[in-house]
Amino acid sequence: MILHNFEEQNSILSQFISELRATDIQKDSMRFRRNIERVGEILSYELSKTLDFESKNIQTPLGDKKVSVLQDDLVLCSILRAGFPLHQGLLNYFDNAENAFVSAYRHHPDGKDDFEVIVNYLASPSLNNKILLLADPMLATGKTLENVLKGFKDHGTPKQIHIVSVIGSTEGINYVEKVFPENTHLWIATIDNQLNSRGYIVPGLGDAGDLCYGEKL
C-alpha cells in the first residue's frame, strides 16, 4: 500500500484537523461537517495528481487552447453515516464521478469490547476498470474497510483503489495494508498510534458520526 500522510507537512489542513479534535469547537456540528468536507477537498486535489489525464482542444471566446482533462472513470463510495461530509468533499472536486454507498456498523454481540462489522446495504455501479475512492473518515481497526471490500466482490474489479480518511490508527493502517491490493493508495490527514479496548482511536476526535449528525440510540 502507498501511504500519503499529510501530518508530515505543515499546511492549512493542520488547522482543520485541530478544529476537528477540539471539544469546544466540536459543539458546532455544522462547522465539524464543513471541516471534514474541507479535508476531503484538499485530499482530492492531492490525489488527482496521481490520476491519468489526456490532452484536449477547447474553444475559448478568443481562440482555442490545448488543456489536460481527467481521463479516469471514478466511483466515489462513502461508508454511512460519518462518510457523508467526506464524500461531499470528494464530489466537490470529482463532480463527474459515479457514486456508491455502503452501510456498515459495529455489532457488539454481548455488549462487551469485541465486535464484528456488519454490512447491510450496498448500492454501487460496476467497478470494472474504474478508480474506486473509498471515503471513511475514521480508519480505526481497518475491519470496516475489509468488509466493504468483500461486499464489492460482485461489482467488478477496479483499476485501482484509493482510501481517503481524516484520521487513522497505526494498527488499522497496518491491517488494511494486509487485506487490500498492493497498489492501493491511502490518503490520510493525521495518524494516532493508539486504539482503546473498544477499537476507538486515541486521542482521536470521538465519534465522527455523532459529531456530524447527533447521537444515536
mmCIF file of C-alpha atoms in Angstrom:
data_model
loop_
_atom_site.group_PDB
_atom_site.id
_atom_site.type_symbol
_atom_site.label_atom_id
_atom_site.label_comp_id
_atom_site.label_asym_id
_atom_site.label_seq_id
_atom_site.Cartn_x
_atom_site.Cartn_y
_atom_site.Cartn_z
ATOM 1 C CA MET A 1 0.000 0.000 0.000
ATOM 2 C CA ILE A 2 1.165 3.516 -0.785
ATOM 3 C CA LEU A 3 0.705 5.800 2.226
ATOM 4 C CA HIS A 4 0.254 9.564 1.870
ATOM 5 C CA ASN A 5 0.360 11.002 5.411
ATOM 6 C CA PHE A 6 -0.220 14.764 5.344
ATOM 7 C CA GLU A 7 0.577 15.173 9.024
ATOM 8 C CA GLU A 8 4.214 15.113 7.959
ATOM 9 C CA GLN A 9 3.997 18.589 6.405
ATOM 10 C CA ASN A 10 2.507 21.855 7.596
ATOM 11 C CA SER A 11 -0.464 23.195 5.663
ATOM 12 C CA ILE A 12 -3.925 24.653 6.302
ATOM 13 C CA LEU A 13 -5.041 21.026 6.628
ATOM 14 C CA SER A 14 -3.428 21.034 10.102
ATOM 15 C CA GLN A 15 -5.725 23.876 11.165
ATOM 16 C CA PHE A 16 -8.832 21.960 10.091
ATOM 17 C CA ILE A 17 -7.659 18.840 11.950
ATOM 18 C CA SER A 18 -7.014 20.837 15.126
ATOM 19 C CA GLU A 19 -10.593 22.174 14.981
ATOM 20 C CA LEU A 20 -11.999 18.681 14.408
ATOM 21 C CA ARG A 21 -10.213 17.429 17.536
ATOM 22 C CA ALA A 22 -11.057 20.365 19.847
ATOM 23 C CA THR A 23 -14.026 19.586 22.123
ATOM 24 C CA ASP A 24 -15.158 23.212 22.345
ATOM 25 C CA ILE A 25 -15.295 23.642 18.561
ATOM 26 C CA GLN A 26 -16.910 20.202 18.071
ATOM 27 C CA LYS A 27 -20.100 21.565 19.628
ATOM 28 C CA ASP A 28 -20.788 23.317 16.313
ATOM 29 C CA SER A 29 -21.871 20.330 14.202
ATOM 30 C CA MET A 30 -22.144 22.400 11.019
ATOM 31 C CA ARG A 31 -18.544 23.548 11.383
ATOM 32 C CA PHE A 32 -17.467 19.973 12.156
ATOM 33 C CA ARG A 33 -19.115 18.703 8.958
ATOM 34 C CA ARG A 34 -17.630 21.514 6.900
ATOM 35 C CA ASN A 35 -14.129 20.836 8.214
ATOM 36 C CA ILE A 36 -14.412 17.175 7.214
ATOM 37 C CA GLU A 37 -15.617 18.321 3.804
ATOM 38 C CA ARG A 38 -12.612 20.652 3.544
ATOM 39 C CA VAL A 39 -10.274 17.760 4.350
ATOM 40 C CA GLY A 40 -11.934 15.801 1.543
ATOM 41 C CA GLU A 41 -11.379 18.668 -0.883
ATOM 42 C CA ILE A 42 -7.684 19.011 -0.031
ATOM 43 C CA LEU A 43 -7.040 15.276 -0.254
ATOM 44 C CA SER A 44 -8.963 15.185 -3.563
ATOM 45 C CA TYR A 45 -6.615 17.763 -5.040
ATOM 46 C CA GLU A 46 -3.527 15.850 -3.908
ATOM 47 C CA LEU A 47 -4.995 12.552 -5.077
ATOM 48 C CA SER A 48 -5.796 13.998 -8.505
ATOM 49 C CA LYS A 49 -2.069 14.376 -9.211
ATOM 50 C CA THR A 50 -1.751 10.570 -9.437
ATOM 51 C CA LEU A 51 -4.619 10.060 -11.918
ATOM 52 C CA ASP A 52 -4.447 9.826 -15.698
ATOM 53 C CA PHE A 53 -5.123 12.880 -17.849
ATOM 54 C CA GLU A 54 -5.422 13.403 -21.594
ATOM 55 C CA SER A 55 -4.904 16.427 -23.855
ATOM 56 C CA LYS A 56 -7.961 18.065 -25.351
ATOM 57 C CA ASN A 57 -8.526 21.119 -27.524
ATOM 58 C CA ILE A 58 -11.171 23.523 -26.197
ATOM 59 C CA GLN A 59 -12.627 26.587 -27.849
ATOM 60 C CA THR A 60 -12.485 29.885 -25.930
ATOM 61 C CA PRO A 61 -14.208 33.135 -26.997
ATOM 62 C CA LEU A 62 -10.883 34.284 -28.483
ATOM 63 C CA GLY A 63 -9.372 31.090 -29.840
ATOM 64 C CA ASP A 64 -8.566 27.522 -28.941
ATOM 65 C CA LYS A 65 -6.322 26.014 -26.283
ATOM 66 C CA LYS A 66 -4.928 22.557 -25.582
ATOM 67 C CA VAL A 67 -5.650 21.529 -21.971
ATOM 68 C CA SER A 68 -5.321 18.437 -19.789
ATOM 69 C CA VAL A 69 -8.560 16.806 -18.625
ATOM 70 C CA LEU A 70 -9.184 13.833 -16.361
ATOM 71 C CA GLN A 71 -9.282 10.553 -18.265
ATOM 72 C CA ASP A 72 -10.011 8.041 -15.489
ATOM 73 C CA ASP A 73 -13.545 6.960 -14.623
ATOM 74 C CA LEU A 74 -14.108 7.367 -10.888
ATOM 75 C CA VAL A 75 -16.530 5.825 -8.408
ATOM 76 C CA LEU A 76 -16.810 7.599 -5.048
ATOM 77 C CA CYS A 77 -18.011 5.444 -2.179
ATOM 78 C CA SER A 78 -18.848 6.673 1.314
ATOM 79 C CA ILE A 79 -19.408 4.498 4.358
ATOM 80 C CA LEU A 80 -22.518 5.683 6.200
ATOM 81 C CA ARG A 81 -23.069 7.835 8.062
ATOM 82 C CA ALA A 82 -19.879 9.674 9.002
ATOM 83 C CA GLY A 83 -18.662 9.316 5.420
ATOM 84 C CA PHE A 84 -21.210 11.778 4.007
ATOM 85 C CA PRO A 85 -19.268 15.052 4.579
ATOM 86 C CA LEU A 86 -16.016 13.486 3.365
ATOM 87 C CA HIS A 87 -17.848 12.117 0.319
ATOM 88 C CA GLN A 88 -19.170 15.605 -0.425
ATOM 89 C CA GLY A 89 -15.639 16.999 -0.284
ATOM 90 C CA LEU A 90 -14.559 14.456 -2.888
ATOM 91 C CA LEU A 91 -17.640 15.109 -5.003
ATOM 92 C CA ASN A 92 -16.983 18.869 -4.960
ATOM 93 C CA TYR A 93 -13.822 18.195 -6.966
ATOM 94 C CA PHE A 94 -14.692 14.999 -8.842
ATOM 95 C CA ASP A 95 -18.178 16.155 -9.819
ATOM 96 C CA ASN A 96 -18.468 13.839 -12.834
ATOM 97 C CA ALA A 97 -17.788 10.700 -10.807
ATOM 98 C CA GLU A 98 -20.255 7.884 -10.250
ATOM 99 C CA ASN A 99 -21.262 7.211 -6.668
ATOM 100 C CA ALA A 100 -21.686 4.242 -4.358
ATOM 101 C CA PHE A 101 -22.935 3.991 -0.771
ATOM 102 C CA VAL A 102 -22.364 1.386 1.926
ATOM 103 C CA SER A 103 -23.970 0.977 5.338
ATOM 104 C CA ALA A 104 -21.611 -0.659 7.812
ATOM 105 C CA TYR A 105 -21.771 -0.736 11.595
ATOM 106 C CA ARG A 106 -20.101 -2.317 14.578
ATOM 107 C CA HIS A 107 -22.117 -5.033 16.332
ATOM 108 C CA HIS A 108 -21.137 -5.938 19.892
ATOM 109 C CA PRO A 109 -22.929 -9.308 20.369
ATOM 110 C CA ASP A 110 -22.567 -9.419 24.145
ATOM 111 C CA GLY A 111 -22.242 -5.709 24.827
ATOM 112 C CA LYS A 112 -18.544 -6.092 25.575
ATOM 113 C CA ASP A 113 -15.452 -4.856 23.734
ATOM 114 C CA ASP A 114 -15.340 -7.497 20.979
ATOM 115 C CA PHE A 115 -17.305 -6.605 17.866
ATOM 116 C CA GLU A 116 -17.979 -7.598 14.285
ATOM 117 C CA VAL A 117 -18.579 -5.262 11.355
ATOM 118 C CA ILE A 118 -21.861 -5.846 9.531
ATOM 119 C CA VAL A 119 -22.515 -4.508 6.022
ATOM 120 C CA ASN A 120 -26.276 -4.488 5.409
ATOM 121 C CA TYR A 121 -26.657 -2.093 2.462
ATOM 122 C CA LEU A 122 -24.586 -1.526 -0.645
ATOM 123 C CA ALA A 123 -25.521 0.396 -3.801
ATOM 124 C CA SER A 124 -22.852 0.679 -6.470
ATOM 125 C CA PRO A 125 -22.323 0.835 -10.222
ATOM 126 C CA SER A 126 -19.913 -1.531 -11.935
ATOM 127 C CA LEU A 127 -16.334 -1.043 -10.769
ATOM 128 C CA ASN A 128 -14.662 -2.708 -13.740
ATOM 129 C CA ASN A 129 -11.575 -0.765 -14.878
ATOM 130 C CA LYS A 130 -12.568 2.265 -12.778
ATOM 131 C CA ILE A 131 -10.831 4.077 -9.937
ATOM 132 C CA LEU A 132 -12.597 3.369 -6.623
ATOM 133 C CA LEU A 133 -12.339 6.087 -3.963
ATOM 134 C CA LEU A 134 -13.397 4.856 -0.512
ATOM 135 C CA ALA A 135 -14.299 7.692 1.872
ATOM 136 C CA ASP A 136 -14.079 6.616 5.515
ATOM 137 C CA PRO A 137 -13.221 9.435 7.965
ATOM 138 C CA MET A 138 -12.134 7.129 10.805
ATOM 139 C CA LEU A 139 -9.728 4.309 9.973
ATOM 140 C CA ALA A 140 -9.666 2.614 13.379
ATOM 141 C CA THR A 141 -9.247 -1.175 13.225
ATOM 142 C CA GLY A 142 -9.498 -1.428 9.436
ATOM 143 C CA LYS A 143 -12.183 -4.134 9.662
ATOM 144 C CA THR A 144 -14.922 -1.912 8.235
ATOM 145 C CA LEU A 145 -12.893 -1.291 5.097
ATOM 146 C CA GLU A 146 -12.113 -5.009 4.842
ATOM 147 C CA ASN A 147 -15.816 -5.887 4.939
ATOM 148 C CA VAL A 148 -16.669 -3.173 2.413
ATOM 149 C CA LEU A 149 -14.034 -4.589 0.071
ATOM 150 C CA LYS A 150 -15.617 -8.045 0.421
ATOM 151 C CA GLY A 151 -19.031 -6.518 -0.289
ATOM 152 C CA PHE A 152 -17.795 -5.199 -3.620
ATOM 153 C CA LYS A 153 -16.692 -8.622 -4.895
ATOM 154 C CA ASP A 154 -19.740 -8.942 -7.191
ATOM 155 C CA HIS A 155 -19.420 -5.406 -8.615
ATOM 156 C CA GLY A 156 -16.347 -5.921 -10.758
ATOM 157 C CA THR A 157 -12.624 -5.321 -10.399
ATOM 158 C CA PRO A 158 -11.483 -1.707 -10.066
ATOM 159 C CA LYS A 159 -8.417 -0.476 -11.890
ATOM 160 C CA GLN A 160 -7.121 0.929 -8.603
ATOM 161 C CA ILE A 161 -8.364 1.723 -5.098
ATOM 162 C CA HIS A 162 -7.782 4.949 -3.173
ATOM 163 C CA ILE A 163 -8.799 5.165 0.501
ATOM 164 C CA VAL A 164 -9.437 8.681 1.797
ATOM 165 C CA SER A 165 -9.507 9.170 5.585
ATOM 166 C CA VAL A 166 -9.354 12.034 8.032
ATOM 167 C CA ILE A 167 -7.722 10.182 10.902
ATOM 168 C CA GLY A 168 -6.415 6.665 11.366
ATOM 169 C CA SER A 169 -4.601 4.418 13.806
ATOM 170 C CA THR A 170 -1.271 2.788 13.119
ATOM 171 C CA GLU A 171 -2.822 -0.620 13.843
ATOM 172 C CA GLY A 172 -5.695 -0.053 11.427
ATOM 173 C CA ILE A 173 -3.405 1.126 8.658
ATOM 174 C CA ASN A 174 -1.201 -1.945 9.072
ATOM 175 C CA TYR A 175 -4.288 -4.167 8.909
ATOM 176 C CA VAL A 176 -5.624 -2.508 5.752
ATOM 177 C CA GLU A 177 -2.230 -2.888 4.129
ATOM 178 C CA LYS A 178 -2.508 -6.657 4.582
ATOM 179 C CA VAL A 179 -6.003 -7.101 3.113
ATOM 180 C CA PHE A 180 -6.079 -4.567 0.249
ATOM 181 C CA PRO A 181 -4.247 -4.863 -3.099
ATOM 182 C CA GLU A 182 -0.614 -3.742 -3.104
ATOM 183 C CA ASN A 183 -1.236 -0.780 -5.408
ATOM 184 C CA THR A 184 -3.879 0.720 -3.081
ATOM 185 C CA HIS A 185 -3.270 4.347 -2.070
ATOM 186 C CA LEU A 186 -4.177 5.672 1.390
ATOM 187 C CA TRP A 187 -4.649 9.444 1.665
ATOM 188 C CA ILE A 188 -4.866 10.467 5.303
ATOM 189 C CA ALA A 189 -4.680 13.767 7.162
ATOM 190 C CA THR A 190 -3.336 12.514 10.501
ATOM 191 C CA ILE A 191 -2.409 9.276 12.312
ATOM 192 C CA ASP A 192 -2.624 8.339 16.015
ATOM 193 C CA ASN A 193 -0.786 5.363 17.472
ATOM 194 C CA GLN A 194 -3.338 4.022 19.955
ATOM 195 C CA LEU A 195 -6.690 2.204 19.993
ATOM 196 C CA ASN A 196 -8.672 1.691 23.184
ATOM 197 C CA SER A 197 -10.230 -1.619 24.250
ATOM 198 C CA ARG A 198 -13.362 -0.956 22.140
ATOM 199 C CA GLY A 199 -11.386 -0.199 18.992
ATOM 200 C CA TYR A 200 -11.668 3.610 19.035
ATOM 201 C CA ILE A 201 -8.775 5.883 18.047
ATOM 202 C CA VAL A 202 -6.976 7.616 20.947
ATOM 203 C CA PRO A 203 -6.701 10.582 21.286
ATOM 204 C CA GLY A 204 -8.686 10.722 18.031
ATOM 205 C CA LEU A 205 -11.664 13.053 17.969
ATOM 206 C CA GLY A 206 -14.582 10.984 19.252
ATOM 207 C CA ASP A 207 -17.467 9.520 17.241
ATOM 208 C CA ALA A 208 -17.437 11.337 13.900
ATOM 209 C CA GLY A 209 -20.966 10.250 13.015
ATOM 210 C CA ASP A 210 -22.408 11.587 16.260
ATOM 211 C CA LEU A 211 -20.475 14.840 15.949
ATOM 212 C CA CYS A 212 -21.767 15.315 12.411
ATOM 213 C CA TYR A 213 -25.412 14.344 12.879
ATOM 214 C CA GLY A 214 -26.199 13.876 16.574
ATOM 215 C CA GLU A 215 -26.056 10.969 18.987
ATOM 216 C CA LYS A 216 -27.746 7.664 18.195
ATOM 217 C CA LEU A 217 -29.504 5.211 20.471
#
